Amino acid sequence: MKKIVLSLAVIGGLVFTSCKKDAAQENLDNKLDSITEQAKDTLNVVKEEVAETVESLEAKIKEAEEELKNAVTVEEKQAATKKLNDAKAALATLKGEAISTAEEVKQEATAAANKAGAAAKTTTNNVAKKVEKKVEKAKDNIVKEATKLETKVEKKVNNAGERVNTDQMKLQ
């Protein structure tokens, strides 16, 4: 009878421990999913803001080019050139800020994923290998999203800059 009770206690303990480990894994999965979603949401907001601002700056650049093209006096040409240079500088600044923001989001999300991974590792040792894979996957997803944003921003800004340079060459 004692052996049966002891066996049942051991089995109960194993089941309890197993459930606890599964709960820890599920908790980590939820945290990593949340971190990844927050990073994606933030990057999407940045991407939308950059797109709107690039369009606005492109319009200002075209307007300045038109003013430069139609300028007659030296003062008008200087004012139009200043306006054009300011818009170009704003475009370059926007590019830097967008890339910096994407890097910051990437670093914060990676740090949060690492922290969640470390917490889960201390909770249970048997789940550690699965945790590391999930953390790496989440970090890879975040890095991919941030890299996509950086590439899109650079392309948009570079295209806008090329159009400006081409239009300036036409004006001269």
PDB file of C-alpha atoms in Angstrom:
ATOM      1  CA  MET A   1       0.000   0.000   0.000  1.00  0.00           C
ATOM      2  CA  LYS A   2       2.810   2.399   0.886  1.00  0.00           C
ATOM      3  CA  LYS A   3       4.521   1.633  -2.431  1.00  0.00           C
ATOM      4  CA  ILE A   4       1.327   2.425  -4.339  1.00  0.00           C
ATOM      5  CA  VAL A   5       0.867   5.698  -2.463  1.00  0.00           C
ATOM      6  CA  LEU A   6       4.520   6.617  -3.022  1.00  0.00           C
ATOM      7  CA  SER A   7       4.276   5.702  -6.703  1.00  0.00           C
ATOM      8  CA  LEU A   8       1.141   7.808  -7.080  1.00  0.00           C
ATOM      9  CA  ALA A   9       2.860  10.705  -5.309  1.00  0.00           C
ATOM     10  CA  VAL A  10       5.872  10.446  -7.628  1.00  0.00           C
ATOM     11  CA  ILE A  11       3.646  10.241 -10.701  1.00  0.00           C
ATOM     12  CA  GLY A  12       1.604  13.194  -9.448  1.00  0.00           C
ATOM     13  CA  GLY A  13       4.794  15.171  -8.922  1.00  0.00           C
ATOM     14  CA  LEU A  14       6.023  14.347 -12.419  1.00  0.00           C
ATOM     15  CA  VAL A  15       2.700  15.362 -13.951  1.00  0.00           C
ATOM     16  CA  PHE A  16       2.677  18.586 -11.931  1.00  0.00           C
ATOM     17  CA  THR A  17       6.269  19.393 -12.965  1.00  0.00           C
ATOM     18  CA  SER A  18       5.480  18.616 -16.584  1.00  0.00           C
ATOM     19  CA  CYS A  19       2.441  20.896 -16.516  1.00  0.00           C
ATOM     20  CA  LYS A  20       4.510  23.617 -14.878  1.00  0.00           C
ATOM     21  CA  LYS A  21       7.136  23.363 -17.624  1.00  0.00           C
ATOM     22  CA  ASP A  22       4.482  23.462 -20.323  1.00  0.00           C
ATOM     23  CA  ALA A  23       2.963  26.534 -18.685  1.00  0.00           C
ATOM     24  CA  ALA A  24       6.383  28.200 -18.573  1.00  0.00           C
ATOM     25  CA  GLN A  25       6.900  27.429 -22.268  1.00  0.00           C
ATOM     26  CA  GLU A  26       3.453  28.753 -23.114  1.00  0.00           C
ATOM     27  CA  ASN A  27       4.076  31.879 -21.046  1.00  0.00           C
ATOM     28  CA  LEU A  28       7.362  32.478 -22.857  1.00  0.00           C
ATOM     29  CA  ASP A  29       5.733  31.885 -26.232  1.00  0.00           C
ATOM     30  CA  ASN A  30       3.088  34.472 -25.374  1.00  0.00           C
ATOM     31  CA  LYS A  31       5.707  36.990 -24.227  1.00  0.00           C
ATOM     32  CA  LEU A  32       7.807  36.508 -27.358  1.00  0.00           C
ATOM     33  CA  ASP A  33       4.753  36.791 -29.591  1.00  0.00           C
ATOM     34  CA  SER A  34       3.787  39.984 -27.784  1.00  0.00           C
ATOM     35  CA  ILE A  35       7.304  41.426 -28.141  1.00  0.00           C
ATOM     36  CA  THR A  36       7.388  40.557 -31.831  1.00  0.00           C
ATOM     37  CA  GLU A  37       3.950  42.062 -32.445  1.00  0.00           C
ATOM     38  CA  GLN A  38       4.847  45.255 -30.589  1.00  0.00           C
ATOM     39  CA  ALA A  39       8.039  45.592 -32.620  1.00  0.00           C
ATOM     40  CA  LYS A  40       6.168  45.011 -35.882  1.00  0.00           C
ATOM     41  CA  ASP A  41       3.464  47.517 -34.907  1.00  0.00           C
ATOM     42  CA  THR A  42       6.059  50.147 -34.023  1.00  0.00           C
ATOM     43  CA  LEU A  43       7.953  49.558 -37.260  1.00  0.00           C
ATOM     44  CA  ASN A  44       4.723  49.799 -39.258  1.00  0.00           C
ATOM     45  CA  VAL A  45       3.915  53.148 -37.639  1.00  0.00           C
ATOM     46  CA  VAL A  46       7.417  54.399 -38.456  1.00  0.00           C
ATOM     47  CA  LYS A  47       7.081  53.157 -42.031  1.00  0.00           C
ATOM     48  CA  GLU A  48       3.749  54.961 -42.488  1.00  0.00           C
ATOM     49  CA  GLU A  49       5.092  58.200 -41.024  1.00  0.00           C
ATOM     50  CA  VAL A  50       8.199  58.026 -43.199  1.00  0.00           C
ATOM     51  CA  ALA A  51       6.124  57.414 -46.319  1.00  0.00           C
ATOM     52  CA  GLU A  52       3.900  60.419 -45.584  1.00  0.00           C
ATOM     53  CA  THR A  53       6.857  62.647 -44.779  1.00  0.00           C
ATOM     54  CA  VAL A  54       8.802  61.563 -47.867  1.00  0.00           C
ATOM     55  CA  GLU A  55       5.811  62.424 -50.040  1.00  0.00           C
ATOM     56  CA  SER A  56       5.533  65.819 -48.367  1.00  0.00           C
ATOM     57  CA  LEU A  57       9.246  66.517 -48.799  1.00  0.00           C
ATOM     58  CA  GLU A  58       9.151  65.419 -52.426  1.00  0.00           C
ATOM     59  CA  ALA A  59       6.338  67.902 -52.994  1.00  0.00           C
ATOM     60  CA  LYS A  60       8.402  70.653 -51.336  1.00  0.00           C
ATOM     61  CA  ILE A  61      11.403  69.738 -53.469  1.00  0.00           C
ATOM     62  CA  LYS A  62       9.359  69.886 -56.660  1.00  0.00           C
ATOM     63  CA  GLU A  63       7.883  73.196 -55.577  1.00  0.00           C
ATOM     64  CA  ALA A  64      11.355  74.592 -54.871  1.00  0.00           C
ATOM     65  CA  GLU A  65      12.646  73.314 -58.199  1.00  0.00           C
ATOM     66  CA  GLU A  66       9.744  74.988 -59.952  1.00  0.00           C
ATOM     67  CA  GLU A  67      10.472  78.231 -58.121  1.00  0.00           C
ATOM     68  CA  LEU A  68      14.141  77.932 -59.058  1.00  0.00           C
ATOM     69  CA  LYS A  69      13.220  77.280 -62.658  1.00  0.00           C
ATOM     70  CA  ASN A  70      10.958  80.346 -62.766  1.00  0.00           C
ATOM     71  CA  ALA A  71      13.263  82.577 -60.722  1.00  0.00           C
ATOM     72  CA  VAL A  72      14.417  85.695 -62.503  1.00  0.00           C
ATOM     73  CA  THR A  73      16.300  87.743 -59.958  1.00  0.00           C
ATOM     74  CA  VAL A  74      19.299  86.674 -57.920  1.00  0.00           C
ATOM     75  CA  GLU A  75      17.246  86.968 -54.725  1.00  0.00           C
ATOM     76  CA  GLU A  76      14.539  84.693 -56.107  1.00  0.00           C
ATOM     77  CA  LYS A  77      17.149  82.135 -57.186  1.00  0.00           C
ATOM     78  CA  GLN A  78      18.827  82.252 -53.782  1.00  0.00           C
ATOM     79  CA  ALA A  79      15.501  81.838 -51.973  1.00  0.00           C
ATOM     80  CA  ALA A  80      14.494  78.924 -54.197  1.00  0.00           C
ATOM     81  CA  THR A  81      17.918  77.302 -53.806  1.00  0.00           C
ATOM     82  CA  LYS A  82      17.707  77.671 -50.022  1.00  0.00           C
ATOM     83  CA  LYS A  83      14.238  76.141 -50.016  1.00  0.00           C
ATOM     84  CA  LEU A  84      15.491  73.262 -52.178  1.00  0.00           C
ATOM     85  CA  ASN A  85      18.532  72.658 -49.982  1.00  0.00           C
ATOM     86  CA  ASP A  86      16.389  72.750 -46.829  1.00  0.00           C
ATOM     87  CA  ALA A  87      14.030  70.143 -48.263  1.00  0.00           C
ATOM     88  CA  LYS A  88      16.957  67.925 -49.277  1.00  0.00           C
ATOM     89  CA  ALA A  89      18.479  68.258 -45.817  1.00  0.00           C
ATOM     90  CA  ALA A  90      15.144  67.345 -44.237  1.00  0.00           C
ATOM     91  CA  LEU A  91      14.973  64.282 -46.472  1.00  0.00           C
ATOM     92  CA  ALA A  92      18.457  63.188 -45.385  1.00  0.00           C
ATOM     93  CA  THR A  93      17.584  63.812 -41.732  1.00  0.00           C
ATOM     94  CA  LEU A  94      14.404  61.783 -42.106  1.00  0.00           C
ATOM     95  CA  LYS A  95      16.397  58.890 -43.527  1.00  0.00           C
ATOM     96  CA  GLY A  96      18.771  58.967 -40.566  1.00  0.00           C
ATOM     97  CA  GLU A  97      15.969  59.227 -38.017  1.00  0.00           C
ATOM     98  CA  ALA A  98      14.002  56.372 -39.564  1.00  0.00           C
ATOM     99  CA  ILE A  99      17.028  54.104 -39.607  1.00  0.00           C
ATOM    100  CA  SER A 100      17.916  55.119 -36.051  1.00  0.00           C
ATOM    101  CA  THR A 101      14.366  54.441 -34.865  1.00  0.00           C
ATOM    102  CA  ALA A 102      14.333  51.048 -36.560  1.00  0.00           C
ATOM    103  CA  GLU A 103      17.653  50.185 -34.901  1.00  0.00           C
ATOM    104  CA  GLU A 104      16.319  51.334 -31.528  1.00  0.00           C
ATOM    105  CA  VAL A 105      13.175  49.219 -31.882  1.00  0.00           C
ATOM    106  CA  LYS A 106      15.303  46.278 -32.949  1.00  0.00           C
ATOM    107  CA  GLN A 107      17.587  46.663 -29.914  1.00  0.00           C
ATOM    108  CA  GLU A 108      14.720  47.094 -27.449  1.00  0.00           C
ATOM    109  CA  ALA A 109      12.826  44.121 -28.823  1.00  0.00           C
ATOM    110  CA  THR A 110      15.964  42.003 -28.820  1.00  0.00           C
ATOM    111  CA  ALA A 111      16.682  43.003 -25.219  1.00  0.00           C
ATOM    112  CA  ALA A 112      13.100  42.199 -24.216  1.00  0.00           C
ATOM    113  CA  ALA A 113      13.289  38.842 -25.988  1.00  0.00           C
ATOM    114  CA  ASN A 114      16.600  38.094 -24.270  1.00  0.00           C
ATOM    115  CA  LYS A 115      15.135  39.058 -20.888  1.00  0.00           C
ATOM    116  CA  ALA A 116      12.096  36.847 -21.430  1.00  0.00           C
ATOM    117  CA  GLY A 117      14.384  34.036 -22.515  1.00  0.00           C
ATOM    118  CA  ALA A 118      16.593  34.419 -19.452  1.00  0.00           C
ATOM    119  CA  ALA A 119      13.577  34.407 -17.131  1.00  0.00           C
ATOM    120  CA  ALA A 120      12.252  31.258 -18.737  1.00  0.00           C
ATOM    121  CA  LYS A 121      15.657  29.562 -18.496  1.00  0.00           C
ATOM    122  CA  THR A 122      15.811  30.137 -14.761  1.00  0.00           C
ATOM    123  CA  THR A 123      12.280  28.790 -14.357  1.00  0.00           C
ATOM    124  CA  THR A 124      12.966  25.470 -16.013  1.00  0.00           C
ATOM    125  CA  ASN A 125      16.102  23.820 -17.348  1.00  0.00           C
ATOM    126  CA  ASN A 126      14.464  21.179 -19.537  1.00  0.00           C
ATOM    127  CA  VAL A 127      12.723  23.796 -21.669  1.00  0.00           C
ATOM    128  CA  ALA A 128      15.909  25.855 -22.186  1.00  0.00           C
ATOM    129  CA  LYS A 129      16.696  24.471 -25.627  1.00  0.00           C
ATOM    130  CA  LYS A 130      13.200  25.216 -26.910  1.00  0.00           C
ATOM    131  CA  VAL A 131      13.358  28.667 -25.324  1.00  0.00           C
ATOM    132  CA  GLU A 132      16.603  29.554 -27.082  1.00  0.00           C
ATOM    133  CA  LYS A 133      15.153  28.534 -30.424  1.00  0.00           C
ATOM    134  CA  LYS A 134      12.040  30.633 -29.835  1.00  0.00           C
ATOM    135  CA  VAL A 135      14.094  33.631 -28.704  1.00  0.00           C
ATOM    136  CA  GLU A 136      16.371  33.386 -31.735  1.00  0.00           C
ATOM    137  CA  LYS A 137      13.372  33.055 -34.019  1.00  0.00           C
ATOM    138  CA  ALA A 138      11.734  36.117 -32.463  1.00  0.00           C
ATOM    139  CA  LYS A 139      14.978  38.103 -32.739  1.00  0.00           C
ATOM    140  CA  ASP A 140      15.390  37.009 -36.356  1.00  0.00           C
ATOM    141  CA  ASN A 141      11.830  38.116 -37.144  1.00  0.00           C
ATOM    142  CA  ILE A 142      12.434  41.483 -35.507  1.00  0.00           C
ATOM    143  CA  VAL A 143      15.742  41.964 -37.313  1.00  0.00           C
ATOM    144  CA  LYS A 144      14.125  40.999 -40.628  1.00  0.00           C
ATOM    145  CA  GLU A 145      11.273  43.484 -40.138  1.00  0.00           C
ATOM    146  CA  ALA A 146      13.630  46.280 -39.120  1.00  0.00           C
ATOM    147  CA  THR A 147      15.958  45.519 -42.033  1.00  0.00           C
ATOM    148  CA  LYS A 148      13.019  45.570 -44.444  1.00  0.00           C
ATOM    149  CA  LEU A 149      12.018  48.976 -43.105  1.00  0.00           C
ATOM    150  CA  GLU A 150      15.560  50.313 -43.370  1.00  0.00           C
ATOM    151  CA  THR A 151      15.820  49.075 -46.953  1.00  0.00           C
ATOM    152  CA  LYS A 152      12.465  50.580 -47.919  1.00  0.00           C
ATOM    153  CA  VAL A 153      13.333  53.905 -46.314  1.00  0.00           C
ATOM    154  CA  GLU A 154      16.727  54.019 -48.010  1.00  0.00           C
ATOM    155  CA  LYS A 155      15.216  53.173 -51.396  1.00  0.00           C
ATOM    156  CA  LYS A 156      12.484  55.787 -51.019  1.00  0.00           C
ATOM    157  CA  VAL A 157      14.884  58.475 -49.907  1.00  0.00           C
ATOM    158  CA  ASN A 158      17.463  57.561 -52.540  1.00  0.00           C
ATOM    159  CA  ASN A 159      14.807  57.574 -55.267  1.00  0.00           C
ATOM    160  CA  ALA A 160      13.608  60.960 -54.102  1.00  0.00           C
ATOM    161  CA  GLY A 161      17.184  62.236 -54.050  1.00  0.00           C
ATOM    162  CA  GLU A 162      17.851  60.893 -57.541  1.00  0.00           C
ATOM    163  CA  ARG A 163      14.719  62.573 -58.851  1.00  0.00           C
ATOM    164  CA  VAL A 164      15.809  65.816 -57.268  1.00  0.00           C
ATOM    165  CA  ASN A 165      19.284  65.574 -58.764  1.00  0.00           C
ATOM    166  CA  THR A 166      17.883  64.714 -62.194  1.00  0.00           C
ATOM    167  CA  ASP A 167      15.449  67.598 -62.015  1.00  0.00           C
ATOM    168  CA  GLN A 168      18.234  69.952 -60.921  1.00  0.00           C
ATOM    169  CA  MET A 169      20.363  68.896 -63.859  1.00  0.00           C
ATOM    170  CA  LYS A 170      17.460  69.694 -66.144  1.00  0.00           C
ATOM    171  CA  LEU A 171      17.157  73.131 -64.572  1.00  0.00           C
ATOM    172  CA  GLN A 172      20.781  73.946 -65.232  1.00  0.00           C
TER     173      GLN A 172
END
